Coordinates of C-alpha atoms and ligand atoms in Angstrom, one line a residue:
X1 CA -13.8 3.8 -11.1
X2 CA -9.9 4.8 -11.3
X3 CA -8.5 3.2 -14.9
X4 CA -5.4 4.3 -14.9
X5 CA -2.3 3.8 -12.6
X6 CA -2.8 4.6 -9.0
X7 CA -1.1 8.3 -8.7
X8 CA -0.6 7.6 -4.6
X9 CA -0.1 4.9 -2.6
X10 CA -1.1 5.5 1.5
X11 CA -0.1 2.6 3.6
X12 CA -2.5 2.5 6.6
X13 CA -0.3 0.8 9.9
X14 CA 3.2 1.8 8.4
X15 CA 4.6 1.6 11.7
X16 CA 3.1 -1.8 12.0
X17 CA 4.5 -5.4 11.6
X18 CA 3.4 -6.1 8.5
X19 CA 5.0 -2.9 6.5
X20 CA 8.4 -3.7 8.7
X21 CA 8.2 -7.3 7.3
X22 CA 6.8 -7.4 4.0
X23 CA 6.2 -3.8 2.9
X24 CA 8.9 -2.0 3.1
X25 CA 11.0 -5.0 1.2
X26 CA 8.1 -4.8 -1.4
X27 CA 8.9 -1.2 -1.6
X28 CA 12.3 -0.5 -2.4
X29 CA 12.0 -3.3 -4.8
X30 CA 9.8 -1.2 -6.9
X31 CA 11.9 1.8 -6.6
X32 CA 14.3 -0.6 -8.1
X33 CA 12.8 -1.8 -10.7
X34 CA 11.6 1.7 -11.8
X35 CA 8.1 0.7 -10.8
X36 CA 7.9 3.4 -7.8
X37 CA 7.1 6.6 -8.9
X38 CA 4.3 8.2 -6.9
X39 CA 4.3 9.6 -3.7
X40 CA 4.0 6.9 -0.5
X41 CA 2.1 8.1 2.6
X42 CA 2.3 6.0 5.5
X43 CA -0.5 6.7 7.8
X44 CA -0.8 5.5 11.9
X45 CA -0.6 6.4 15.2
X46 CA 2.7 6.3 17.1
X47 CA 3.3 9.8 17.7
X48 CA 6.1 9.5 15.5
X49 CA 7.8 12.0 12.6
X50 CA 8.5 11.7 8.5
X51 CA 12.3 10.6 10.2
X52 CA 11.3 8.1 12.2
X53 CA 9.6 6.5 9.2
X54 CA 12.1 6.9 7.6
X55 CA 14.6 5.3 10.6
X56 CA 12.0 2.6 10.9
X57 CA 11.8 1.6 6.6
X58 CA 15.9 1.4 6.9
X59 CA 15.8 -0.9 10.2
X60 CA 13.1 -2.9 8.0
X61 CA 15.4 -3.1 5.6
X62 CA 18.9 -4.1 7.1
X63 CA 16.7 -7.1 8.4
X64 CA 14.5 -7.9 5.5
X65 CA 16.9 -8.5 2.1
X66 CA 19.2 -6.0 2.4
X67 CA 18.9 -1.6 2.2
X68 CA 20.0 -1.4 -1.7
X69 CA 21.5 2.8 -1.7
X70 CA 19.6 4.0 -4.6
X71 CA 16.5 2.3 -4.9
X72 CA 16.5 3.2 -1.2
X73 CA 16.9 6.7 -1.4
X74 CA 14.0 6.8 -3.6
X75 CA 12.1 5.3 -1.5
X76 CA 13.1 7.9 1.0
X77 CA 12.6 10.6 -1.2
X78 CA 9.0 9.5 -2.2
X79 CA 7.9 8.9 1.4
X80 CA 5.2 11.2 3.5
X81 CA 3.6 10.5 6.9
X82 CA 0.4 10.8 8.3
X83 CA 0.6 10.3 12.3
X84 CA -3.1 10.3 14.0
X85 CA -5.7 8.5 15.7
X86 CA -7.8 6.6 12.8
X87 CA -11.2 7.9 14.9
X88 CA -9.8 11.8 14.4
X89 CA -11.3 13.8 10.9
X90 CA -8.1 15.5 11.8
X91 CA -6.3 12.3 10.4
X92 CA -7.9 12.0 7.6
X93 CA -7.5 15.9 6.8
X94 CA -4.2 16.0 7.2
X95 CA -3.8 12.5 4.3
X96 CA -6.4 15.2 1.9
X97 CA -3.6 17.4 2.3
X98 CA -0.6 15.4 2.0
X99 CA -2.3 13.7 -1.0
X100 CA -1.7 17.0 -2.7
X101 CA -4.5 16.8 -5.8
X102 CA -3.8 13.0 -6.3
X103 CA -6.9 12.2 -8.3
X104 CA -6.8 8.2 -8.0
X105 CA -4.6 7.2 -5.0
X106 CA -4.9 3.6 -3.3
X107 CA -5.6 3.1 -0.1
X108 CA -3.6 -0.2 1.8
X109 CA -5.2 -1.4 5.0
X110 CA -2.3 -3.4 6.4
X111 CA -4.0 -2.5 9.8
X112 CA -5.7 -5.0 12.1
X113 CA -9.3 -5.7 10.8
X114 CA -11.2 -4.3 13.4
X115 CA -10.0 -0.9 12.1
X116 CA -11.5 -1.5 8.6
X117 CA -14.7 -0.1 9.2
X118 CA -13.7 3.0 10.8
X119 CA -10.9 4.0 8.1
X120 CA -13.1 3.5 5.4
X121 CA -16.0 5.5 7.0
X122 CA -13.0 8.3 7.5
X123 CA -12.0 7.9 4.0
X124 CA -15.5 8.5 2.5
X125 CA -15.8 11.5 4.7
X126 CA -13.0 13.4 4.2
X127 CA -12.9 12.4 0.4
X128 CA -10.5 10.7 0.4
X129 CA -12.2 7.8 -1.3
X130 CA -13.4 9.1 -4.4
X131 CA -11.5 7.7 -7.7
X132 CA -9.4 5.8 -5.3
X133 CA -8.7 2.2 -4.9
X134 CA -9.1 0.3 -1.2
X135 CA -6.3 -2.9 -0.9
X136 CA -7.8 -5.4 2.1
X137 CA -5.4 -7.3 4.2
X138 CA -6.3 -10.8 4.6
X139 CA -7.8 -12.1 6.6
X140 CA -10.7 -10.6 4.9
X141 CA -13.6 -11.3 8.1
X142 CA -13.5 -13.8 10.2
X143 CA -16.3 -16.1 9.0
X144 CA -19.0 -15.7 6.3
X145 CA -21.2 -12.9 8.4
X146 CA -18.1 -10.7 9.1
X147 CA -16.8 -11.0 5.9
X148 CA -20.4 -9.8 4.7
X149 CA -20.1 -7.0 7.2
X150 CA -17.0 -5.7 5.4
X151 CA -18.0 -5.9 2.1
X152 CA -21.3 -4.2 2.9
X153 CA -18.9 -1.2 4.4
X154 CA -16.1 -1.3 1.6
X155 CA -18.8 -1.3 -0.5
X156 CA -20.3 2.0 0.6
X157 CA -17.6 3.8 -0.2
X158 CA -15.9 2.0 -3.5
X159 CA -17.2 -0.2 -6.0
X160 CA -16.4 -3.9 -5.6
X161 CA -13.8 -2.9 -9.0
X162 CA -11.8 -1.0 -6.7
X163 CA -11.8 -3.0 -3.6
X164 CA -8.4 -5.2 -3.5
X165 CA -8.6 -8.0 -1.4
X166 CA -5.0 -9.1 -0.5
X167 CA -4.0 -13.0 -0.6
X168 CA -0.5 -12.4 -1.4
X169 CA 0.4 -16.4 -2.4
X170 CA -2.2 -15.1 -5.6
X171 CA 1.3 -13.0 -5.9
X172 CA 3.3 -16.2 -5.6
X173 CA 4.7 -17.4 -9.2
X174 CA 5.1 -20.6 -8.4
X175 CA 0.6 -20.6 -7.5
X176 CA 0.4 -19.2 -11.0
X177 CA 2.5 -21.6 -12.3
X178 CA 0.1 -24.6 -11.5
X179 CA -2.1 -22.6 -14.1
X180 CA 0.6 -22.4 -16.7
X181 CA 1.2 -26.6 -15.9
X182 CA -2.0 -26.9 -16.8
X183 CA -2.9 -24.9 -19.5
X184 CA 0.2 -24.1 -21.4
X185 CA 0.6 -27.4 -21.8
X186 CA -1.3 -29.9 -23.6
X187 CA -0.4 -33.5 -21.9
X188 CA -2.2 -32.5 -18.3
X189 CA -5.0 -32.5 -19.7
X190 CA -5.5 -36.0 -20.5
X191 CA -4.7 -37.3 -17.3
X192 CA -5.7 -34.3 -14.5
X193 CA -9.5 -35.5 -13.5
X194 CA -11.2 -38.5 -12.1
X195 CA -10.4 -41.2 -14.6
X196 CA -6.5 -41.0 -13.3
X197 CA -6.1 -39.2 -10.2
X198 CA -7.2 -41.0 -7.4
X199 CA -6.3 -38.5 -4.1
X200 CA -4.4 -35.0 -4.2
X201 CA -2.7 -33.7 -1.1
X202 CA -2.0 -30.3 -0.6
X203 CA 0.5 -29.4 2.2
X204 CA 1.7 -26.3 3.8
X205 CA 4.4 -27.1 6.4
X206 CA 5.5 -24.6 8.5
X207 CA 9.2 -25.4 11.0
X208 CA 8.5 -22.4 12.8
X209 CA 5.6 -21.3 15.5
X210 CA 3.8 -18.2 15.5
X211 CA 6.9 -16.1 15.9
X212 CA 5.7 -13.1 18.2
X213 CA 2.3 -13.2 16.8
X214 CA 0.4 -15.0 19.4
X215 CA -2.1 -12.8 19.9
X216 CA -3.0 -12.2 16.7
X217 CA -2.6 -15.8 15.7
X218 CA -4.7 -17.1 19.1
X219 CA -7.9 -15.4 17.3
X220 CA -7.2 -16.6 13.9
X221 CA -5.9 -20.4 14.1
X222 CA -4.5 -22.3 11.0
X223 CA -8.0 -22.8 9.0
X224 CA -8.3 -18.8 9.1
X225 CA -5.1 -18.1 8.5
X226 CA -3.7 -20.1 5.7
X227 CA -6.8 -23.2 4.7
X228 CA -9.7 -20.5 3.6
X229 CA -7.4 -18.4 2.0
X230 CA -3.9 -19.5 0.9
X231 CA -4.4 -23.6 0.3
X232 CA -7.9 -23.0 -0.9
X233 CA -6.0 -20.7 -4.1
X234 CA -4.0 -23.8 -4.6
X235 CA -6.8 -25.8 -4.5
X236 CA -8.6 -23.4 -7.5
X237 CA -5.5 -23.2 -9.0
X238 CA -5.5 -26.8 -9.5
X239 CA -9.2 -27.9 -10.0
X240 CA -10.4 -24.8 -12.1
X241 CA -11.2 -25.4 -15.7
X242 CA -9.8 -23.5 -18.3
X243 CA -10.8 -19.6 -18.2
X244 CA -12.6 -18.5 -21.5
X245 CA -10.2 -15.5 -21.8
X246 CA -7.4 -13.9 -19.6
X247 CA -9.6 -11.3 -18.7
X248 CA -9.4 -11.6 -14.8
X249 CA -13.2 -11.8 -14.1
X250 CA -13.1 -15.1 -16.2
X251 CA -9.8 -16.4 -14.4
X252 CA -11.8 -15.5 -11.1
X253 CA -15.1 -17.1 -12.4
X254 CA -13.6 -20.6 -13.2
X255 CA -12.2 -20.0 -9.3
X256 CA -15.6 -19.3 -8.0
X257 CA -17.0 -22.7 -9.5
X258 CA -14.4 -24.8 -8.0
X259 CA -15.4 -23.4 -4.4
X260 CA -19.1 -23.7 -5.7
X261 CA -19.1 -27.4 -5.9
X262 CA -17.5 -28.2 -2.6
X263 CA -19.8 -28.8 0.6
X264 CA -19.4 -27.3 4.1
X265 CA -17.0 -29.1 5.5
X266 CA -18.5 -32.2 7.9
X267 CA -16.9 -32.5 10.9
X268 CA -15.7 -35.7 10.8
X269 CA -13.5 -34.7 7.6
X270 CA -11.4 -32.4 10.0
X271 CA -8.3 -33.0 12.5
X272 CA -6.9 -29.8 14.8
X273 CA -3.8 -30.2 16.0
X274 CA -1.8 -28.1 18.7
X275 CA 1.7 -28.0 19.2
X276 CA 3.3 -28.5 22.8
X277 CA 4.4 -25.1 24.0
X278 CA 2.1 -22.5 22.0
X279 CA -0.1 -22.0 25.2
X280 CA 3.4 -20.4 26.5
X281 CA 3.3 -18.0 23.9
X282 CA 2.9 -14.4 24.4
X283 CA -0.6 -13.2 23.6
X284 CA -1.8 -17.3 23.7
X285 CA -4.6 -18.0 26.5
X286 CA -3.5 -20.9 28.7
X287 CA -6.6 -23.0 28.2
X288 CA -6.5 -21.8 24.0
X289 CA -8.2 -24.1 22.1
X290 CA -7.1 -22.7 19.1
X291 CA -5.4 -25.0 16.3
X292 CA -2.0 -24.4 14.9
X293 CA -2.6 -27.5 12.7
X294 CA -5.4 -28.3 10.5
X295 CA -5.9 -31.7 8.5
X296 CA -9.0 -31.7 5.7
X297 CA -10.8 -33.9 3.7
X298 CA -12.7 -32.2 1.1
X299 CA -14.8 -33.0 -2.4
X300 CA -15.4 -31.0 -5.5
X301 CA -18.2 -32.1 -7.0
X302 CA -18.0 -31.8 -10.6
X303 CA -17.4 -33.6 -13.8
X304 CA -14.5 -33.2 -13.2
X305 CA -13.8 -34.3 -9.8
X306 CA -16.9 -36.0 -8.2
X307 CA -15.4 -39.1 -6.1
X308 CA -11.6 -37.3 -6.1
X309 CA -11.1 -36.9 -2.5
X310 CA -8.6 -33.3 -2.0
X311 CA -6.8 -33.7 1.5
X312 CA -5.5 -30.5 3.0
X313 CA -3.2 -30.0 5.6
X314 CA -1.2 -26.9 7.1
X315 CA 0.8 -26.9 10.2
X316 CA 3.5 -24.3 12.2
X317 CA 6.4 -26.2 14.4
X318 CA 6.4 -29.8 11.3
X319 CA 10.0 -30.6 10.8
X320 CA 10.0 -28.2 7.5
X321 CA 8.9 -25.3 5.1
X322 CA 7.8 -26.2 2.3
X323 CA 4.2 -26.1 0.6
X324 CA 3.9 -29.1 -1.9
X325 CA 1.1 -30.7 -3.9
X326 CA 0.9 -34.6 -4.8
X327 CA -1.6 -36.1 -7.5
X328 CA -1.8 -39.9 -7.0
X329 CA -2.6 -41.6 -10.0
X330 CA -4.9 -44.6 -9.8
X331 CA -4.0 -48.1 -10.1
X332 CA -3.3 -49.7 -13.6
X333 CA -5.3 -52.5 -14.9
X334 CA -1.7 -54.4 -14.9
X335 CA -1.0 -57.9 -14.5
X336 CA 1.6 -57.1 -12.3
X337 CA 0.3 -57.9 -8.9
X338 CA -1.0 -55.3 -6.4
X339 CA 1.4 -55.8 -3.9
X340 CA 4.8 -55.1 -6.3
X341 CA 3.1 -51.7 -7.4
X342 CA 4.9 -48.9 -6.1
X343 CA 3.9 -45.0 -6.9
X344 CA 3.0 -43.1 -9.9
X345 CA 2.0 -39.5 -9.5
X346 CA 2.2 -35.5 -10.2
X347 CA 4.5 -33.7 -7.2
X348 CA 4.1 -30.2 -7.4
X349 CA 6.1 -28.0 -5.1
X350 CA 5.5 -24.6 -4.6
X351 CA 8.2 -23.5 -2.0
X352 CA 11.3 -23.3 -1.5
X353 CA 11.5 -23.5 -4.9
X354 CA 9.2 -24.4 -7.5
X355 CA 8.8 -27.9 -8.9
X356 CA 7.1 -30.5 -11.4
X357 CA 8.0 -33.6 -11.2
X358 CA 6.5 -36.9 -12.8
X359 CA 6.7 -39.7 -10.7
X360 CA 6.7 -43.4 -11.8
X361 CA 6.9 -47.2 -11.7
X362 CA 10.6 -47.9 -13.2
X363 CA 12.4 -51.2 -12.6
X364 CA 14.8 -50.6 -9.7
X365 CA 18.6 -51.1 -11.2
X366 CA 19.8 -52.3 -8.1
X367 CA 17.3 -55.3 -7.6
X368 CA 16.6 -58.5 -9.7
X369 CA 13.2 -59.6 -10.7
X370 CA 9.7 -57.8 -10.7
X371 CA 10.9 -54.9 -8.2
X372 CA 9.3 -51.6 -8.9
X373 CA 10.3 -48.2 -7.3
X374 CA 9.2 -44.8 -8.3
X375 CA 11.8 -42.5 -10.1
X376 CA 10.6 -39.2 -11.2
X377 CA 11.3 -36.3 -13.6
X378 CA 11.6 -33.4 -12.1
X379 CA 11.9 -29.5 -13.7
X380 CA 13.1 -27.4 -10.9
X381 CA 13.5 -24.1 -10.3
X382 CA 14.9 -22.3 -7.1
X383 CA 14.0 -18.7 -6.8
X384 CA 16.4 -16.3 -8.0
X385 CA 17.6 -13.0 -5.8
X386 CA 15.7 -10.5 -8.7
X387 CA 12.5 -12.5 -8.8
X388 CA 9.5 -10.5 -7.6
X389 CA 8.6 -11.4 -4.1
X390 CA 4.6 -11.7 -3.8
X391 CA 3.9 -8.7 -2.2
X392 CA 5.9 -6.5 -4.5
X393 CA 3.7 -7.8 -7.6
X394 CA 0.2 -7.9 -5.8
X395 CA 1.2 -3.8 -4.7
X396 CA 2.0 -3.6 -8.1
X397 CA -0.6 -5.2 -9.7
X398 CA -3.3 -3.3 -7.3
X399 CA -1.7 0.4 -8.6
X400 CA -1.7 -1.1 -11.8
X401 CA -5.7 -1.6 -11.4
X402 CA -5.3 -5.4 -12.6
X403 CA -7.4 -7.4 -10.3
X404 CA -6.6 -11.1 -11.3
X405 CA -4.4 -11.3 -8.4
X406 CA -7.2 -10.5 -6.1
X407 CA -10.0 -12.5 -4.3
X408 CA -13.7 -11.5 -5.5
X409 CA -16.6 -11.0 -2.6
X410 CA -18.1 -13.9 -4.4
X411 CA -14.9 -15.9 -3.9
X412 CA -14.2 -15.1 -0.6
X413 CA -18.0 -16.0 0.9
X414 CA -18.0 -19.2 -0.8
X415 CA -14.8 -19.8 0.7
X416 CA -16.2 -19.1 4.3
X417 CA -19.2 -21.1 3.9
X418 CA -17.1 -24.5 3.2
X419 CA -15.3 -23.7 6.0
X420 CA -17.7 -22.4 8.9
X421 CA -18.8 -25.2 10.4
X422 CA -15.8 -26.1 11.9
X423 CA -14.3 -22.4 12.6
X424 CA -16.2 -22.6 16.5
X425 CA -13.4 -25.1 17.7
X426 CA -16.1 -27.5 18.7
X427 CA -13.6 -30.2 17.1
X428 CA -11.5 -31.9 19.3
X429 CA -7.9 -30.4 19.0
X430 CA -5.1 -32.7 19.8
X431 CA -1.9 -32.2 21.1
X432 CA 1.4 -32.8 19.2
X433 CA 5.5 -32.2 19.5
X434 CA 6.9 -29.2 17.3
X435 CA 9.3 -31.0 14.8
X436 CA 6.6 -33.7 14.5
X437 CA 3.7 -34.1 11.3
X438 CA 1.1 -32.7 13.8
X439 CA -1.0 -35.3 15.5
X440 CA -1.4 -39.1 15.5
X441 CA -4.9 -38.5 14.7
X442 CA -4.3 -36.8 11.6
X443 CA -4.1 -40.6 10.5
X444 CA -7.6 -40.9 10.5
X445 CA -8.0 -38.5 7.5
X446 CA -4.9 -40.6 5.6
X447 CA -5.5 -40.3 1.7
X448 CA -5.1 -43.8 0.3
X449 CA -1.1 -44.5 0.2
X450 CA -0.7 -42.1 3.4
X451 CA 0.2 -38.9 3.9
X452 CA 2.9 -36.9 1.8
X453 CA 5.4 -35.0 3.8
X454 CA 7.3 -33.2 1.8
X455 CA 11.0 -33.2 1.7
X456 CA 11.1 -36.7 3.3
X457 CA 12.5 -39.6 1.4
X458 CA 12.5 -38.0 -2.4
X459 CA 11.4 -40.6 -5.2
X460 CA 15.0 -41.2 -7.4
X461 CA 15.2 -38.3 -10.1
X462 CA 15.9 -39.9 -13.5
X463 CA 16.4 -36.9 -15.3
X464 CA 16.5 -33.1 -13.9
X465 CA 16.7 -29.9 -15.0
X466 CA 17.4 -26.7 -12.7
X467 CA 16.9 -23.2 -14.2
X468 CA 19.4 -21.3 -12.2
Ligands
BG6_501 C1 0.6 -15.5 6.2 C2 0.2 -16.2 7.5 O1 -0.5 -15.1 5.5 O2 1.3 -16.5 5.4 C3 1.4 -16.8 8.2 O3 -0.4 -15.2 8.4 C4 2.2 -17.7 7.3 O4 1.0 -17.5 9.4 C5 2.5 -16.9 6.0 O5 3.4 -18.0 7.9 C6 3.1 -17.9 5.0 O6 3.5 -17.1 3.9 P1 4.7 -17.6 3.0 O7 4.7 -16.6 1.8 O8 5.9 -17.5 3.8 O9 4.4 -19.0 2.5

């Protein structure tokens, strides 16, 4: 087991989407920041040259954030290739040699899953896998036997220690900031369980289809592709109980238990939507029957949160981006009447910029009598141009050996298991308009007081403060 830094990094698909994208940006950002200094070997098969990589990380660049001269040149400087078939020993040979004596280098699958089995295999033989560490795109299987399948094979060649399983909003501050909410402070404690919350909604709106990925997204759909992964780390993130220490096996232990105490999801607590068009999509089948909008209805059953209902719900082409979470609180035992009561609840916002905000029952200034709207207090905070981008810190983090970032086997088959009865598509999937909240029949699932869509008509801020 490596301890120390990672002395290589080898980027499996570097001619790939996913390195023009999100990798190369992550990249130059830690030449920049000084955190870049071990040889980078990109590895695939295009038939291409070291310049050509190099062309290709530039054209990444220019159209992801900007080529920045010096950190880029670095970059440059620090950048092999590897250009083979991932069946050929030849391949693998060829990474032993540009490796040149690297004792502990770390391995980054950004390749499509099916080739997981084969490169580890190759790494293992060629030995290229001893002291090393293995980074796992997500999304790690495809349901709870795959993911089993992968783990079993990852497994044979590094120990679970070393295996880095990639869910890059883990990377996102503004994810490990519903921690800090939580347990820096002192107040949320008193209210954030079942004796005041009375629904919490987690949404992650999307105003933009599948962008050129249809084939890939066609075999994935929006439960595997953000619900078991992304919104269930929110959903952790915000039902976990305190870890005993910051060690990250307790931080992941506390995650495991939330997943522990939820169910497989019933059928009936699930809505798949589809939007009008995505059957045009390159790489879509015309009778797909894949969603590209998921509503959920799920319950954590613990002392927590038995009886809290948690509604989930991710969509591509809704009328905005924005991932947000919203606590309701329950009813007071007021003598105002029922039917005066407005709002009171926790709005947590995760992108486009990060926010807590307070909501509650104030007396409305411009009304006379018992009138009640909801006026929050917000602390906002929009992301600045230095702030580390997720994928720049999980890279990081995963050279750095620090695995809190990271999903645990044990974390990612529970997550599988609440999910996989409805992963088949046996659920109806309805129809809805891009630009709309996904389908009328998401209604069914309403939490009590409706759906949240974020960004809509804001509550009235009484009192704001904006980190720039
Ligand atoms: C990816 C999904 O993992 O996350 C995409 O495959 C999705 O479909 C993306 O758009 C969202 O990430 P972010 O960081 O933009 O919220």
């Amino acid at each position: 087991m490596p301890s120390s830094h990672s002395d290589a990094l080898v980027f499996f698909g570097a001619t790939g989407d996913l390195a023009y994208k999100k990798i190369f940006p992550a990249l130059q950002a830690m030449a920049k920041r000084g955190h870049l200094n071990v040889p980078v070997i990109g590895v695939a098969k295009a038939g291409w040259n070291l310049d050509q990589l190099r062309a290709r990380a530039k054209d990444s660049l220019e159209k992801h954030g900007g080529v920045d001269p010096a950190a880029f040149e670095k970059l440059i400087g620090s950048l092999r290739y590897v250009d083979g078939d991932y069946q050929d020993p030849g391949t693998f040979t060829a990474l032993r040699r540009e490796l040149n004596g690297a004792r502990s280098p770390a391995h980054y699958l950004a390749i499509p899953p099916v080739l997981f089995e084969t490169v580890t295999e190759q790494l293992a033989e060629s030995n290229c896998a001893k002291g090393a560490r293995v980074i796992v795109e997500k999304p790690f299987g495809h349901d709870l036997a795959s993911a089993r399948e992968l783990n079993r094979v990852l497994l044979g060649a590094f120990d679970e220690a070393d295996v880095f399983r990639i869910d890059h909003y883990l990377g996102k501050r503004a994810v490990n900031n519903l921690m800090a909410f939580r347990f820096a402070n002192t107040f949320p404690e008193a209210f954030w369980n079942r004796d005041y919350i009375e629904s919490v909604q987690i949404t992650m709106a999307e105003d933009f289809g599948v962008q050129g990925r249809g084939g890939f997204y066609d075999q994935t759909g929006t439960i595997r592709d953000v619900v078991q992964n992304h919104l269930f780390q929110v959903l952790s993130n915000l039902a976990m109980e305190p870890p005993v220490d910051l060690e990250s096996d307790s931080v992941r232990d506390e995650k495991v238990k939330v997943l522990k105490a939820i169910s497989p999801i019933e059928e009936k607590n699930v809505v798949r939507g589809q939007f009008r068009g995505y059957r045009d999509e390159n790489g879509v089948a015309k009778d797909s029957e894949t969603e590209t909008f998921a509503a959920l209805k799920v319950e954590i059953n613990s002392w927590r949160w038995k009886g809290v209902p948690f509604y989930i719900r991710a969509g591509k082409s809704l009328p905005r981006t924005c991932t947000e979470v919203l606590g309701r609180f329950r009813k007071p035992p007021t003598l105002i009447p029922d039917s005066l009561l407005v709002e009171n609840h926790v709005r947590l916002r995760l992108s486009p910029e990060a926010t807590v905000a307070m909501g509650m029952m104030t007396l409305d200034p411009g009304a006379e009598g018992l009138s009640l709207q909801t006026a929050e207090m917000v602390a906002s905070h929009s992301p600045r141009a230095d702030e580390m981008d997720a994928y720049e810190r999980v890279l990081g983090a995963a050279m750095a050996g620090d695995r809190t970032l990271f999903a645990r086997e044990d974390y990612v088959e529970q997550a599988w298991r609440i999910v996989e009865p409805v992963l088949e598509g046996h659920t109806p999937i309805y129809q809805y308009a891009p630009n709309t909240w996904g389908p009328d029949e998401a209604e069914r699932l309403s939490p009590p007081g409706g759906w949240h869509n974020p960004g809509g008509k804001e509550a009235v801020a009484v009192a704001s403060e904006t980190a720039s």
